[in-house]
PDB file of C-alpha atoms and ligand atoms in Angstrom:
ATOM      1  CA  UNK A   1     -33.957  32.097   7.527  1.00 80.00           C
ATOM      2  CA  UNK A   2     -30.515  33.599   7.596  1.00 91.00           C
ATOM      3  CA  UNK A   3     -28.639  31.850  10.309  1.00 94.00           C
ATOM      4  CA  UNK A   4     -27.832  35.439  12.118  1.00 94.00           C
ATOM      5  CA  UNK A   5     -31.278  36.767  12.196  1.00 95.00           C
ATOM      6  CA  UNK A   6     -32.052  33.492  13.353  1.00 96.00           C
ATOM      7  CA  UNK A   7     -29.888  34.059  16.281  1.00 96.00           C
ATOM      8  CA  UNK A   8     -31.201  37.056  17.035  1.00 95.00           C
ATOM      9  CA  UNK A   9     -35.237  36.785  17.134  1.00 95.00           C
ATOM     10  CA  UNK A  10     -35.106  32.505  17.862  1.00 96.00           C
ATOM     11  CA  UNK A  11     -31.911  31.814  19.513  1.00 97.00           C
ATOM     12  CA  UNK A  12     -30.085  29.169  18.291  1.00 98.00           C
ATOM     13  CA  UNK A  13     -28.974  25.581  19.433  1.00 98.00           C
ATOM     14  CA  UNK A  14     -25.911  24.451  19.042  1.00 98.00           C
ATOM     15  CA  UNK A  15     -24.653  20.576  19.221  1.00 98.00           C
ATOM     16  CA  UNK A  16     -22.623  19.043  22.097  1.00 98.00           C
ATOM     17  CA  UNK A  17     -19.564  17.073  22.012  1.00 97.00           C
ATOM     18  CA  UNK A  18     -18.412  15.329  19.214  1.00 94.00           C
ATOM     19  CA  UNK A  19     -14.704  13.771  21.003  1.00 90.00           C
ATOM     20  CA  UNK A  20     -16.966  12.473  24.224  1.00 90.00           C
ATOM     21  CA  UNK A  21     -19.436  10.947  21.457  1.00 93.00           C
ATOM     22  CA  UNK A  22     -16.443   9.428  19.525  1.00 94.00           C
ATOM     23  CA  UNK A  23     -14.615   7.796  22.931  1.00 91.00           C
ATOM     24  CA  UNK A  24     -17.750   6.027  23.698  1.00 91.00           C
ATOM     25  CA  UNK A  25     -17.590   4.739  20.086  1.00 94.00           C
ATOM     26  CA  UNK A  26     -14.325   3.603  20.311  1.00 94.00           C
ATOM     27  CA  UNK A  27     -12.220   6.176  19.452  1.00 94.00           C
ATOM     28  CA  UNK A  28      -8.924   5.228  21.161  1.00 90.00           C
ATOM     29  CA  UNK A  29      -7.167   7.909  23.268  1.00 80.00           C
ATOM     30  CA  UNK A  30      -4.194   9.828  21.686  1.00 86.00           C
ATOM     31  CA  UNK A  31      -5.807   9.224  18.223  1.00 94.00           C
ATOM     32  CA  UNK A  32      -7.146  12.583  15.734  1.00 96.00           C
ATOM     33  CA  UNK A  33     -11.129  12.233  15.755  1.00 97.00           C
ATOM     34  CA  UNK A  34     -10.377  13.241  12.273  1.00 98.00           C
ATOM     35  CA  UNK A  35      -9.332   9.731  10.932  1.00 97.00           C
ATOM     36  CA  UNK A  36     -12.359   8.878  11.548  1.00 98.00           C
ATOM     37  CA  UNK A  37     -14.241  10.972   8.632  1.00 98.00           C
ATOM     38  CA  UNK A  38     -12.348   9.134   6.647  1.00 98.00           C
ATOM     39  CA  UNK A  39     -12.227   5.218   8.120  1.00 98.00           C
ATOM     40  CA  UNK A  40     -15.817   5.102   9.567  1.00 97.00           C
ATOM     41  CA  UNK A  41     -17.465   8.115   8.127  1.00 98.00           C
ATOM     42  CA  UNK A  42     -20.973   6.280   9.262  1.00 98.00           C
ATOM     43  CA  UNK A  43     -20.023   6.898  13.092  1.00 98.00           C
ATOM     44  CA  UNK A  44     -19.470  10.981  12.504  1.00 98.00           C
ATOM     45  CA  UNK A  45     -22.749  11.025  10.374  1.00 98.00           C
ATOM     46  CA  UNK A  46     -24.648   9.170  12.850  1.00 98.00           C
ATOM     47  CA  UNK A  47     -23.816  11.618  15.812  1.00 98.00           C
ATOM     48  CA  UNK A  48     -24.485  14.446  13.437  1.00 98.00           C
ATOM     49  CA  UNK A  49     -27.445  12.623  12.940  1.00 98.00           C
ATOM     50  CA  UNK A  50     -28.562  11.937  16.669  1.00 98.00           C
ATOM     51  CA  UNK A  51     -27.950  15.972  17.396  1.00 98.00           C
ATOM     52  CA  UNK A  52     -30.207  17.285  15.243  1.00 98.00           C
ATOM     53  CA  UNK A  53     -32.397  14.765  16.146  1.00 98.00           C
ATOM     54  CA  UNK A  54     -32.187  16.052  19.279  1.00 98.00           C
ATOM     55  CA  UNK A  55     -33.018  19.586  18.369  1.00 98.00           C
ATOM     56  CA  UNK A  56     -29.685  21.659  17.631  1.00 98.00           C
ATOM     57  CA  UNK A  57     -30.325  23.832  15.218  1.00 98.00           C
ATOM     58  CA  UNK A  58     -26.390  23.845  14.103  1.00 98.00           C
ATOM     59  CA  UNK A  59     -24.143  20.939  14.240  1.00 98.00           C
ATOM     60  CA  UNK A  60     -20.264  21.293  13.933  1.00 98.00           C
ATOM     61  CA  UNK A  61     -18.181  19.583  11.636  1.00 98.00           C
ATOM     62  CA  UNK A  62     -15.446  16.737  12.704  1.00 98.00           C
ATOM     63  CA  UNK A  63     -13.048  19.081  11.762  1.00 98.00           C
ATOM     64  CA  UNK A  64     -11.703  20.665  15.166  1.00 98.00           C
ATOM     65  CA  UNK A  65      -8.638  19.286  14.231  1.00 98.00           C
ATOM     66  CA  UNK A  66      -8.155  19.787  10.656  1.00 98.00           C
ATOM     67  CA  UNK A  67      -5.674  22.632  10.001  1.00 98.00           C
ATOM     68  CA  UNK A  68      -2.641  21.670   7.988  1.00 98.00           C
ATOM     69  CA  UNK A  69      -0.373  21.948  10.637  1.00 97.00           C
ATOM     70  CA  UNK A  70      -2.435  19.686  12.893  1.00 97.00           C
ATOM     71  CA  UNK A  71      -3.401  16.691  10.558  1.00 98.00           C
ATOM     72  CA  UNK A  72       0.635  16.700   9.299  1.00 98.00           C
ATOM     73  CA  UNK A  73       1.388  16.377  12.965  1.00 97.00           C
ATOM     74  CA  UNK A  74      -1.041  13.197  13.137  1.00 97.00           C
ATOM     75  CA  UNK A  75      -0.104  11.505  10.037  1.00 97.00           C
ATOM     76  CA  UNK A  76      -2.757  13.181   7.549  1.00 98.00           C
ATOM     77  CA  UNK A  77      -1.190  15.367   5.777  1.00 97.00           C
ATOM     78  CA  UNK A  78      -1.760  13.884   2.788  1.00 98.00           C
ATOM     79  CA  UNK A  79      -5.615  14.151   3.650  1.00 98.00           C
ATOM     80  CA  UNK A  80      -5.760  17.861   4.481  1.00 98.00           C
ATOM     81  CA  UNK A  81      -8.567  18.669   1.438  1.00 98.00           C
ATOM     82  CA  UNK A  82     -10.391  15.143   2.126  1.00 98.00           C
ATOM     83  CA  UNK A  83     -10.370  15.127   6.174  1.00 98.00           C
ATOM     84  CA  UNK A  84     -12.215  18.636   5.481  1.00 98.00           C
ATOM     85  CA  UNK A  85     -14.205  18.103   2.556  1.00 98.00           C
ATOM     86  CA  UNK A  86     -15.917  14.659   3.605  1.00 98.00           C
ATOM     87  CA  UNK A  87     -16.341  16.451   7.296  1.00 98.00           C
ATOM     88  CA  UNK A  88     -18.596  19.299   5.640  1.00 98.00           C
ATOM     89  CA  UNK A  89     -20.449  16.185   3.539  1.00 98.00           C
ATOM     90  CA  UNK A  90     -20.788  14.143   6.740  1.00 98.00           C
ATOM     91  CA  UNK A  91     -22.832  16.931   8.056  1.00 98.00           C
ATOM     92  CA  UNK A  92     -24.406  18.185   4.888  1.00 98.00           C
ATOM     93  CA  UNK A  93     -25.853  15.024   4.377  1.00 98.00           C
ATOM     94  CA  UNK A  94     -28.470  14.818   7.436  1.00 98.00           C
ATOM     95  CA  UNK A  95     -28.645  18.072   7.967  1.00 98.00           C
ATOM     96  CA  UNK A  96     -32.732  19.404   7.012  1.00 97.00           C
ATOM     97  CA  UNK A  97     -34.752  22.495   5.948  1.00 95.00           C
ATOM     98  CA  UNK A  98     -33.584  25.146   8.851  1.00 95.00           C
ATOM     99  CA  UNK A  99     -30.626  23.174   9.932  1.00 98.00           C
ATOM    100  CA  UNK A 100     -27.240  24.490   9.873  1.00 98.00           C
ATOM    101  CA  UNK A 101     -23.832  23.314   9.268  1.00 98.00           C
ATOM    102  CA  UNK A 102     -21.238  24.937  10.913  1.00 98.00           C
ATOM    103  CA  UNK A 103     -17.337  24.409   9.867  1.00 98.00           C
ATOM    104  CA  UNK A 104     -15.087  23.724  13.063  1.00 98.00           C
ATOM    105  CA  UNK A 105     -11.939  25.658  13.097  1.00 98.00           C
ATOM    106  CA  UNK A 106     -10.282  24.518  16.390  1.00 98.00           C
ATOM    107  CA  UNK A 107      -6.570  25.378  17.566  1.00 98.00           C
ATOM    108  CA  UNK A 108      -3.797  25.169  14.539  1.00 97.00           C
ATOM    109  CA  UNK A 109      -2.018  23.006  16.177  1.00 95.00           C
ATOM    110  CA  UNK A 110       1.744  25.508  17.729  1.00 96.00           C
ATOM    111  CA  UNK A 111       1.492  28.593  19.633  1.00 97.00           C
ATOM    112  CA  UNK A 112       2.063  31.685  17.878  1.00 97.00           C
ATOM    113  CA  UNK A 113       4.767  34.363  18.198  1.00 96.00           C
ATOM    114  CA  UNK A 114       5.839  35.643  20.293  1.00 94.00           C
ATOM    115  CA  UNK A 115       4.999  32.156  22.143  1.00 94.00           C
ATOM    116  CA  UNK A 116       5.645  29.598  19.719  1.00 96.00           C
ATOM    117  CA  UNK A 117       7.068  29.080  16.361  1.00 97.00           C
ATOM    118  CA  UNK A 118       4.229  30.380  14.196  1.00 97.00           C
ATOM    119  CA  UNK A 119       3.933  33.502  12.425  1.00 98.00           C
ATOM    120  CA  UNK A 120       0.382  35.339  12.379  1.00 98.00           C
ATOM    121  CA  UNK A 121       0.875  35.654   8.249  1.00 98.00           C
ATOM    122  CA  UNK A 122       1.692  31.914   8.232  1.00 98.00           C
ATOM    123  CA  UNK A 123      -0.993  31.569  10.580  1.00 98.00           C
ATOM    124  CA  UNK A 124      -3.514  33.523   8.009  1.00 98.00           C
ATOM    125  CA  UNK A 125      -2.635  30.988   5.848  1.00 98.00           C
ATOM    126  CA  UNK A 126      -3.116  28.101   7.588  1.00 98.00           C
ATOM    127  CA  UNK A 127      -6.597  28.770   8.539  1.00 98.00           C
ATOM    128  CA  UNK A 128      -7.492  30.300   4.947  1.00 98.00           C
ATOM    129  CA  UNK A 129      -5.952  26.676   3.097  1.00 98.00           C
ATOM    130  CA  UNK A 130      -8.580  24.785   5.744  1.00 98.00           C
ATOM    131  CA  UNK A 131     -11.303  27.280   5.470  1.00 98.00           C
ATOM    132  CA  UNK A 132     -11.387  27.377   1.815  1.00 98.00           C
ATOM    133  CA  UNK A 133     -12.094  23.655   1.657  1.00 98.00           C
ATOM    134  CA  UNK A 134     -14.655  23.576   4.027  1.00 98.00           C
ATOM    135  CA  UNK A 135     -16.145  26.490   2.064  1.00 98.00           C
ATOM    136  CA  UNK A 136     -16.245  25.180  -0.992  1.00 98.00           C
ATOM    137  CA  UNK A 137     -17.863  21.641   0.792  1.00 98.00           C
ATOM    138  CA  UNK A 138     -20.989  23.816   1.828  1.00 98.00           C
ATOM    139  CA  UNK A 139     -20.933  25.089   5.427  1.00 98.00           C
ATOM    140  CA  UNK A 140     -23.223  27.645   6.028  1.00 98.00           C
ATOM    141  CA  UNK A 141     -21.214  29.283   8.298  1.00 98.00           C
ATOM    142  CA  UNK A 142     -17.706  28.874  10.678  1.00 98.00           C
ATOM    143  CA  UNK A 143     -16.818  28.437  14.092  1.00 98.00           C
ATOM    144  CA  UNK A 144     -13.288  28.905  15.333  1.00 98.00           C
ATOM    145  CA  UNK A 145     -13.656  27.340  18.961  1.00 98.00           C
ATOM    146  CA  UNK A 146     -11.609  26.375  22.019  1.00 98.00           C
ATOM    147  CA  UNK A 147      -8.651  28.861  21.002  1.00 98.00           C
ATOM    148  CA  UNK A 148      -7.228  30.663  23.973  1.00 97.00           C
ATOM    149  CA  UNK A 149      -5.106  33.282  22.162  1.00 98.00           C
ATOM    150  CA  UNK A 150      -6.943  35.992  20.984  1.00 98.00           C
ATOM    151  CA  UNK A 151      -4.335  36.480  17.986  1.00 98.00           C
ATOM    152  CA  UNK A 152      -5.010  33.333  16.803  1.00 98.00           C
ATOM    153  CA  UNK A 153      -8.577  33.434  16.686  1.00 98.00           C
ATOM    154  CA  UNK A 154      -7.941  37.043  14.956  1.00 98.00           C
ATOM    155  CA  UNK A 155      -5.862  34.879  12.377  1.00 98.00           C
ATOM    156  CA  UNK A 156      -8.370  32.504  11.736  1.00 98.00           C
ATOM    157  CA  UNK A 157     -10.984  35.021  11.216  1.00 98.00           C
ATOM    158  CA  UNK A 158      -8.705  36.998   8.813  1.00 98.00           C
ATOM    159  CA  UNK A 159      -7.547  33.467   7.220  1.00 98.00           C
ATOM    160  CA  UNK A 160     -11.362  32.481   6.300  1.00 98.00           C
ATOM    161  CA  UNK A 161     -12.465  35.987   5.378  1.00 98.00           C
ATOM    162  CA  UNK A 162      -9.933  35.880   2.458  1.00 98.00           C
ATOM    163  CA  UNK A 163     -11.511  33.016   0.968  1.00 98.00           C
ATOM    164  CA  UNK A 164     -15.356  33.054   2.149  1.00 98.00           C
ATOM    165  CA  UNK A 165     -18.209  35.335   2.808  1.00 98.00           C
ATOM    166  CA  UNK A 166     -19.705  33.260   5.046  1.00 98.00           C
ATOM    167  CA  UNK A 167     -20.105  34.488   8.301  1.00 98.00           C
ATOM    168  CA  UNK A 168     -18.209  33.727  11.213  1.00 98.00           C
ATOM    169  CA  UNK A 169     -18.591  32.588  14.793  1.00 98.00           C
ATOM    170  CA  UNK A 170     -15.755  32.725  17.386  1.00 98.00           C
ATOM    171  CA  UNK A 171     -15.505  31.401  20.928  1.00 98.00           C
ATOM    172  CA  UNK A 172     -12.396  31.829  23.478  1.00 98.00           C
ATOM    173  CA  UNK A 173     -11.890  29.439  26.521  1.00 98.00           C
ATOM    174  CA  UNK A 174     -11.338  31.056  29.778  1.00 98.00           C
ATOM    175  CA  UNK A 175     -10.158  30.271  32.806  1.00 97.00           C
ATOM    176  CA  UNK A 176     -11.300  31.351  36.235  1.00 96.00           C
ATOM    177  CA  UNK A 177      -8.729  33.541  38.089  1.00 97.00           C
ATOM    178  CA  UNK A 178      -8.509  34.911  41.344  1.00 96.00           C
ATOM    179  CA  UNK A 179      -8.074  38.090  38.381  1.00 96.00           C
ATOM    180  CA  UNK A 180     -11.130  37.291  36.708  1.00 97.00           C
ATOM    181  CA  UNK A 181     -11.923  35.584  34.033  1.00 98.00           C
ATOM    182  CA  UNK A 182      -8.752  34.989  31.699  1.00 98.00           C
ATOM    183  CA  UNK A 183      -7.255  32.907  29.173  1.00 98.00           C
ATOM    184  CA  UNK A 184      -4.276  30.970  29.594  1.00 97.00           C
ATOM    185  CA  UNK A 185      -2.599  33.311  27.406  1.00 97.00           C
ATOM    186  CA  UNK A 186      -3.973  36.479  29.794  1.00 97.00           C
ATOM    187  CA  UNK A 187      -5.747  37.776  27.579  1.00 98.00           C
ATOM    188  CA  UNK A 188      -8.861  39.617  29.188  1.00 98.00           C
ATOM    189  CA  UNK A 189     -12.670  39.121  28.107  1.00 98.00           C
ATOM    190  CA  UNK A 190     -13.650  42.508  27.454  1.00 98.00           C
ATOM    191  CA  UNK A 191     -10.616  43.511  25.266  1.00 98.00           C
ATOM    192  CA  UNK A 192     -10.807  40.109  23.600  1.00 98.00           C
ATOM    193  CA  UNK A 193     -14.212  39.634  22.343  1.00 98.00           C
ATOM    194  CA  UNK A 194     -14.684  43.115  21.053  1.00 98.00           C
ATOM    195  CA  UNK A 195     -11.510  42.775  19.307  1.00 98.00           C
ATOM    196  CA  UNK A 196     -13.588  39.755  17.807  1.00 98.00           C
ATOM    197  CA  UNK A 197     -16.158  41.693  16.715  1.00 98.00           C
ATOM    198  CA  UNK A 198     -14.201  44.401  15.318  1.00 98.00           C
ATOM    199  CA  UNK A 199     -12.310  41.474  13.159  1.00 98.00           C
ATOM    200  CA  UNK A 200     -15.786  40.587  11.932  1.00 98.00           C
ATOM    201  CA  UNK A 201     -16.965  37.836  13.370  1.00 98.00           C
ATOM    202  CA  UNK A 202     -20.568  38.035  13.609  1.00 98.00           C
ATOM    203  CA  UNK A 203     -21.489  35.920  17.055  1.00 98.00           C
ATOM    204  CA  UNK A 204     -18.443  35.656  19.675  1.00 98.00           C
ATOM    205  CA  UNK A 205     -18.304  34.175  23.298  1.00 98.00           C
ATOM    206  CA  UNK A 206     -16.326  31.328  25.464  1.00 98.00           C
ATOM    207  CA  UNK A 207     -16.842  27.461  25.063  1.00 98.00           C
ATOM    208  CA  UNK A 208     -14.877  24.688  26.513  1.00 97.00           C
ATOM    209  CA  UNK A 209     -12.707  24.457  30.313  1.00 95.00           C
ATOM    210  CA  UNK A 210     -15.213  25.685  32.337  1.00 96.00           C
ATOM    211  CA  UNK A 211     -18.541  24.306  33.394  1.00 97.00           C
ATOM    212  CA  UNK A 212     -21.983  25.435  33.341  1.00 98.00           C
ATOM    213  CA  UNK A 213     -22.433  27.572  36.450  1.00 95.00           C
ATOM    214  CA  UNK A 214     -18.982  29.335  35.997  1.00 96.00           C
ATOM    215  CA  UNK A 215     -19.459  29.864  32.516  1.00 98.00           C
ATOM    216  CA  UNK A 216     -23.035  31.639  33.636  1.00 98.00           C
ATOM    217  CA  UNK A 217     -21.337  34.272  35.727  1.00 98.00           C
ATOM    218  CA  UNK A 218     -18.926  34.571  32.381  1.00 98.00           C
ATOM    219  CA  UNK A 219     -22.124  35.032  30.078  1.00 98.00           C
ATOM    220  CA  UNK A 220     -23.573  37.519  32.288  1.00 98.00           C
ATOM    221  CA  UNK A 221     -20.129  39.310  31.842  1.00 98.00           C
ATOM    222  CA  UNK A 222     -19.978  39.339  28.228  1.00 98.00           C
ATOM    223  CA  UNK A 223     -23.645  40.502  28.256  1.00 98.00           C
ATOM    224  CA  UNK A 224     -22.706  43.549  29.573  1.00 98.00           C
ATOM    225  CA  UNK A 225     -19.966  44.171  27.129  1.00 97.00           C
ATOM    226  CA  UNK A 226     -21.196  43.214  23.659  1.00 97.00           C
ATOM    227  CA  UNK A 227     -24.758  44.085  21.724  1.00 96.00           C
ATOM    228  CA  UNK A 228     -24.661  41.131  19.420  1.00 97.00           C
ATOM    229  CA  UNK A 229     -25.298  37.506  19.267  1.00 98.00           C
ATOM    230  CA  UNK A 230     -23.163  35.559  21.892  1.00 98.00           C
ATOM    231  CA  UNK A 231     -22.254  31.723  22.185  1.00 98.00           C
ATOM    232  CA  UNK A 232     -22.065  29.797  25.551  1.00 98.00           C
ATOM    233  CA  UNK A 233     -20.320  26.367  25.314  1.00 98.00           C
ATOM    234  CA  UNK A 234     -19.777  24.968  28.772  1.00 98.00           C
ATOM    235  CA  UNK A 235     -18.219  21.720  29.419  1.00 98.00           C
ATOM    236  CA  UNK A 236     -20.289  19.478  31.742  1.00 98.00           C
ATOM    237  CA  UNK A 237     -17.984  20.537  34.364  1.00 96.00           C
ATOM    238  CA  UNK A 238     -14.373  19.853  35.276  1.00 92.00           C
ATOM    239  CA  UNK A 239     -13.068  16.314  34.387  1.00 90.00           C
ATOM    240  CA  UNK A 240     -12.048  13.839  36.393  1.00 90.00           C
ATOM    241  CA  UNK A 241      -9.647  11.333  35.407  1.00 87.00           C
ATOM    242  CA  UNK A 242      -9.975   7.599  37.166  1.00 84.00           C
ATOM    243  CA  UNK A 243      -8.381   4.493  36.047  1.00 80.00           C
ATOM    244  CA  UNK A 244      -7.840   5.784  32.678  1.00 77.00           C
ATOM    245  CA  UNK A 245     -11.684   6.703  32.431  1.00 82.00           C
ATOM    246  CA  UNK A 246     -12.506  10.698  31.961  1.00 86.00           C
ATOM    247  CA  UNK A 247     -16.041  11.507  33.797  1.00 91.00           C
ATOM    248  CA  UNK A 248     -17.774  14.800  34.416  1.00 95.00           C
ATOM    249  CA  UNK A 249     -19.571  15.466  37.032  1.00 96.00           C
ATOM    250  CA  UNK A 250     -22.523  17.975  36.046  1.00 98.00           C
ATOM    251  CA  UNK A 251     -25.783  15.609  34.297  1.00 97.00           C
ATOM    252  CA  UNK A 252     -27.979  17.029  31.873  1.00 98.00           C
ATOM    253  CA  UNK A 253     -30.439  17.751  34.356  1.00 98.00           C
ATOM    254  CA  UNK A 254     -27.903  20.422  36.615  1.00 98.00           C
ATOM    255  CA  UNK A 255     -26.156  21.352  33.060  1.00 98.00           C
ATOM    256  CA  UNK A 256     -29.631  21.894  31.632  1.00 98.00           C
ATOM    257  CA  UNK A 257     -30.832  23.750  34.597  1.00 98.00           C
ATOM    258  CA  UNK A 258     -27.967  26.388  34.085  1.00 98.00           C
ATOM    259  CA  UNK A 259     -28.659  26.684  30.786  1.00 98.00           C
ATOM    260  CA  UNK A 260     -31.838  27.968  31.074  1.00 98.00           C
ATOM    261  CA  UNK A 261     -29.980  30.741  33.655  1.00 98.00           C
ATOM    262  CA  UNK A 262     -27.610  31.455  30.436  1.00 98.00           C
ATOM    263  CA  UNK A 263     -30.932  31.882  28.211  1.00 98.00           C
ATOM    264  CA  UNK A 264     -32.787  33.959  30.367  1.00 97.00           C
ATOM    265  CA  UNK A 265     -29.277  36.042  30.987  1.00 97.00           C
ATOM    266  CA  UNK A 266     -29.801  37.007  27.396  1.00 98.00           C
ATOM    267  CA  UNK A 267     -27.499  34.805  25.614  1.00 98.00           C
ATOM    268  CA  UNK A 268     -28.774  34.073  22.131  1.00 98.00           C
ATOM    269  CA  UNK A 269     -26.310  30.814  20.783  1.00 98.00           C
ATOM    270  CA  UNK A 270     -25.704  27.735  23.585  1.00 98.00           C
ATOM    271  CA  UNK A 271     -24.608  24.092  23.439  1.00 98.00           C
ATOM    272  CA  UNK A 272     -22.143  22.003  25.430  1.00 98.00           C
ATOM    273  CA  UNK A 273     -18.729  21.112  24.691  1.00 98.00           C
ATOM    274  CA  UNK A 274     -16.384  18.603  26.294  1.00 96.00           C
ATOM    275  CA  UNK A 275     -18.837  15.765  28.286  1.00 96.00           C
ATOM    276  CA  UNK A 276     -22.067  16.920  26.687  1.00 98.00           C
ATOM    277  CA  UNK A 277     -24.259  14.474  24.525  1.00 98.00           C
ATOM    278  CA  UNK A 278     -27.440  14.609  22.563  1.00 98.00           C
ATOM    279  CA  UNK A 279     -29.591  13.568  25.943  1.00 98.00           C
ATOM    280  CA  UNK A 280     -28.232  17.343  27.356  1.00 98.00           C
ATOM    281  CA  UNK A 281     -29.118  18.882  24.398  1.00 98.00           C
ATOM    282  CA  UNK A 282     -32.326  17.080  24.755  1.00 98.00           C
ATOM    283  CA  UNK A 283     -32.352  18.585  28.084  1.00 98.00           C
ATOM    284  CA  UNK A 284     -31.788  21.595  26.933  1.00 98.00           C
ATOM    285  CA  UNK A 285     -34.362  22.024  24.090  1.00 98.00           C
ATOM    286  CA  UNK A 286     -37.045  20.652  26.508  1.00 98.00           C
ATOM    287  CA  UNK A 287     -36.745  23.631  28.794  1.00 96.00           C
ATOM    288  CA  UNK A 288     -35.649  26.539  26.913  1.00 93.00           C
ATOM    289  CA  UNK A 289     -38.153  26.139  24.107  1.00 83.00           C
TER     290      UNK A 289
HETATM  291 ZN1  LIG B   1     -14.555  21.380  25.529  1.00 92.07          ZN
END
């Protein structure tokens, strides 16, 4: 089945963290999660692996990280096609009949004018040169995530539309403000994720920052605004950092719990983001479906 028709008369199941997966594998803090598709591609296949196992019906490439600017920044920009490429295979690979690979498109990697250095057209580009290889690897659709700049989400979703039909899914991260919901650039969740839509991505909604029982009072929000397919990605709560150690405080049980709530809000597309592991999505799967 199409993966948007799926979204509409199943509901869909996303994957949960891949970073949180890689630190307990030993992924050293301050390094990409991207050098890792290429130094121990077994690790990213086997947490591919253990989601679907544990009943996403999507899993996300390692590839959060992989525009050009980002992997120059890091030392890999002489890996730009191969970081992608291998990601998509990664995936690919274990992915079965009815599963679906999604190709991550996370930040660029600078803020764009009139914040930052980068210009939307160079922005376009950008996201089009990393799109285009994960494109031609085989994703079955996109996700531009954790982006909190509605212009640069915009660029991404003009940047892969110029190279692929595919469709395209596209999450902001809010903030809770004594004004509402907001992203750190301001930008407001109405305007924003119709502005989304009207760009053409297919599915939109809000992942990452916030955890599970804010982001429910944000998906009942967004309900009200939009028709189509939404994503909810919380994060299994705020972090806490402690001797060097990042924790978060909601378990699968509370995260699961508000899940359901997001479900039964009417939210078609959910998974976890930062702290979330296979046992929530686990969680998840055993009382939604
Ligand atoms: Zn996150």
């Amino acid at each position: 089945m199409d993966v948007i028709e799926k979204a509409k008369t199943e509901g869909l199941i996303l994957d949960g963290a891949t970073g949180t997966m890689l630190i307990q594998a030993g992924l050293k803090g301050g390094k990409a999660s991207e050098f890792w598709n290429l130094e121990k591609p077994e690790i990213i296949q086997d947490i591919h692996k253990s989601y679907f196992e544990a009943g996403s019906d999507i899993v996300v490439t390692n590839t959060f990280g992989g525009s050009p600017i980002k992997l120059k920044k890091v030392g890999l920009g002489d890996s730009i096609e191969d970081v992608n490429r291998i990601g998509v295979r990664l995936a690919r690979e274990v992915a079965g009949e009815g599963q679906y690979v999604a190709g991550d498109i996370g930040p660029i990697g600078e803020l764009l004018h009139p914040s930052g250095p980068i210009a939307f057209e160079k922005a376009i580009d950008c996201f089009a040169e990393q799109a285009d290889y994960l494109s031609k690897a085989g994703v079955d659709l996109f996700i531009i995530e954790t982006i909190f700049d509605v212009q640069e989400s915009l660029a991404a979703i003009k940047g892969i539309q110029s190279v692929s039909s595919k469709p395209v899914f596209a999450t902001l991260t809010f903030e809770k403000t004594l004004k509402g919901f907001l992203t750190l650039m301001g930008n407001r969740v109405e305007e924003s994720m119709k502005s989304l839509i009207d760009e053409g991505a297919v599915a939109v909604g809000a992942n990452c920052s916030i955890g599970s029982d804010a982001m429910l009072d944000l998906a009942r929000e967004i309900r009200q605004i939009i028709n189509g397919p939404i994503i909810i990605q919380p994060n299994a709560g705020i972090p806490d950092l402690k001797d060097s150690e990042i924790t978060y405080p909601e378990d699968k049980d509370f995260f699961s719990d508000n899940i359901r709530k997001i479900k039964e809000s009417g939210i078609e597309i959910v998974g976890g983001c930062c702290g979330t592991t296979p046992d929530y999505i686990r969680s998840i799967v055993a009382k939604t479906s």
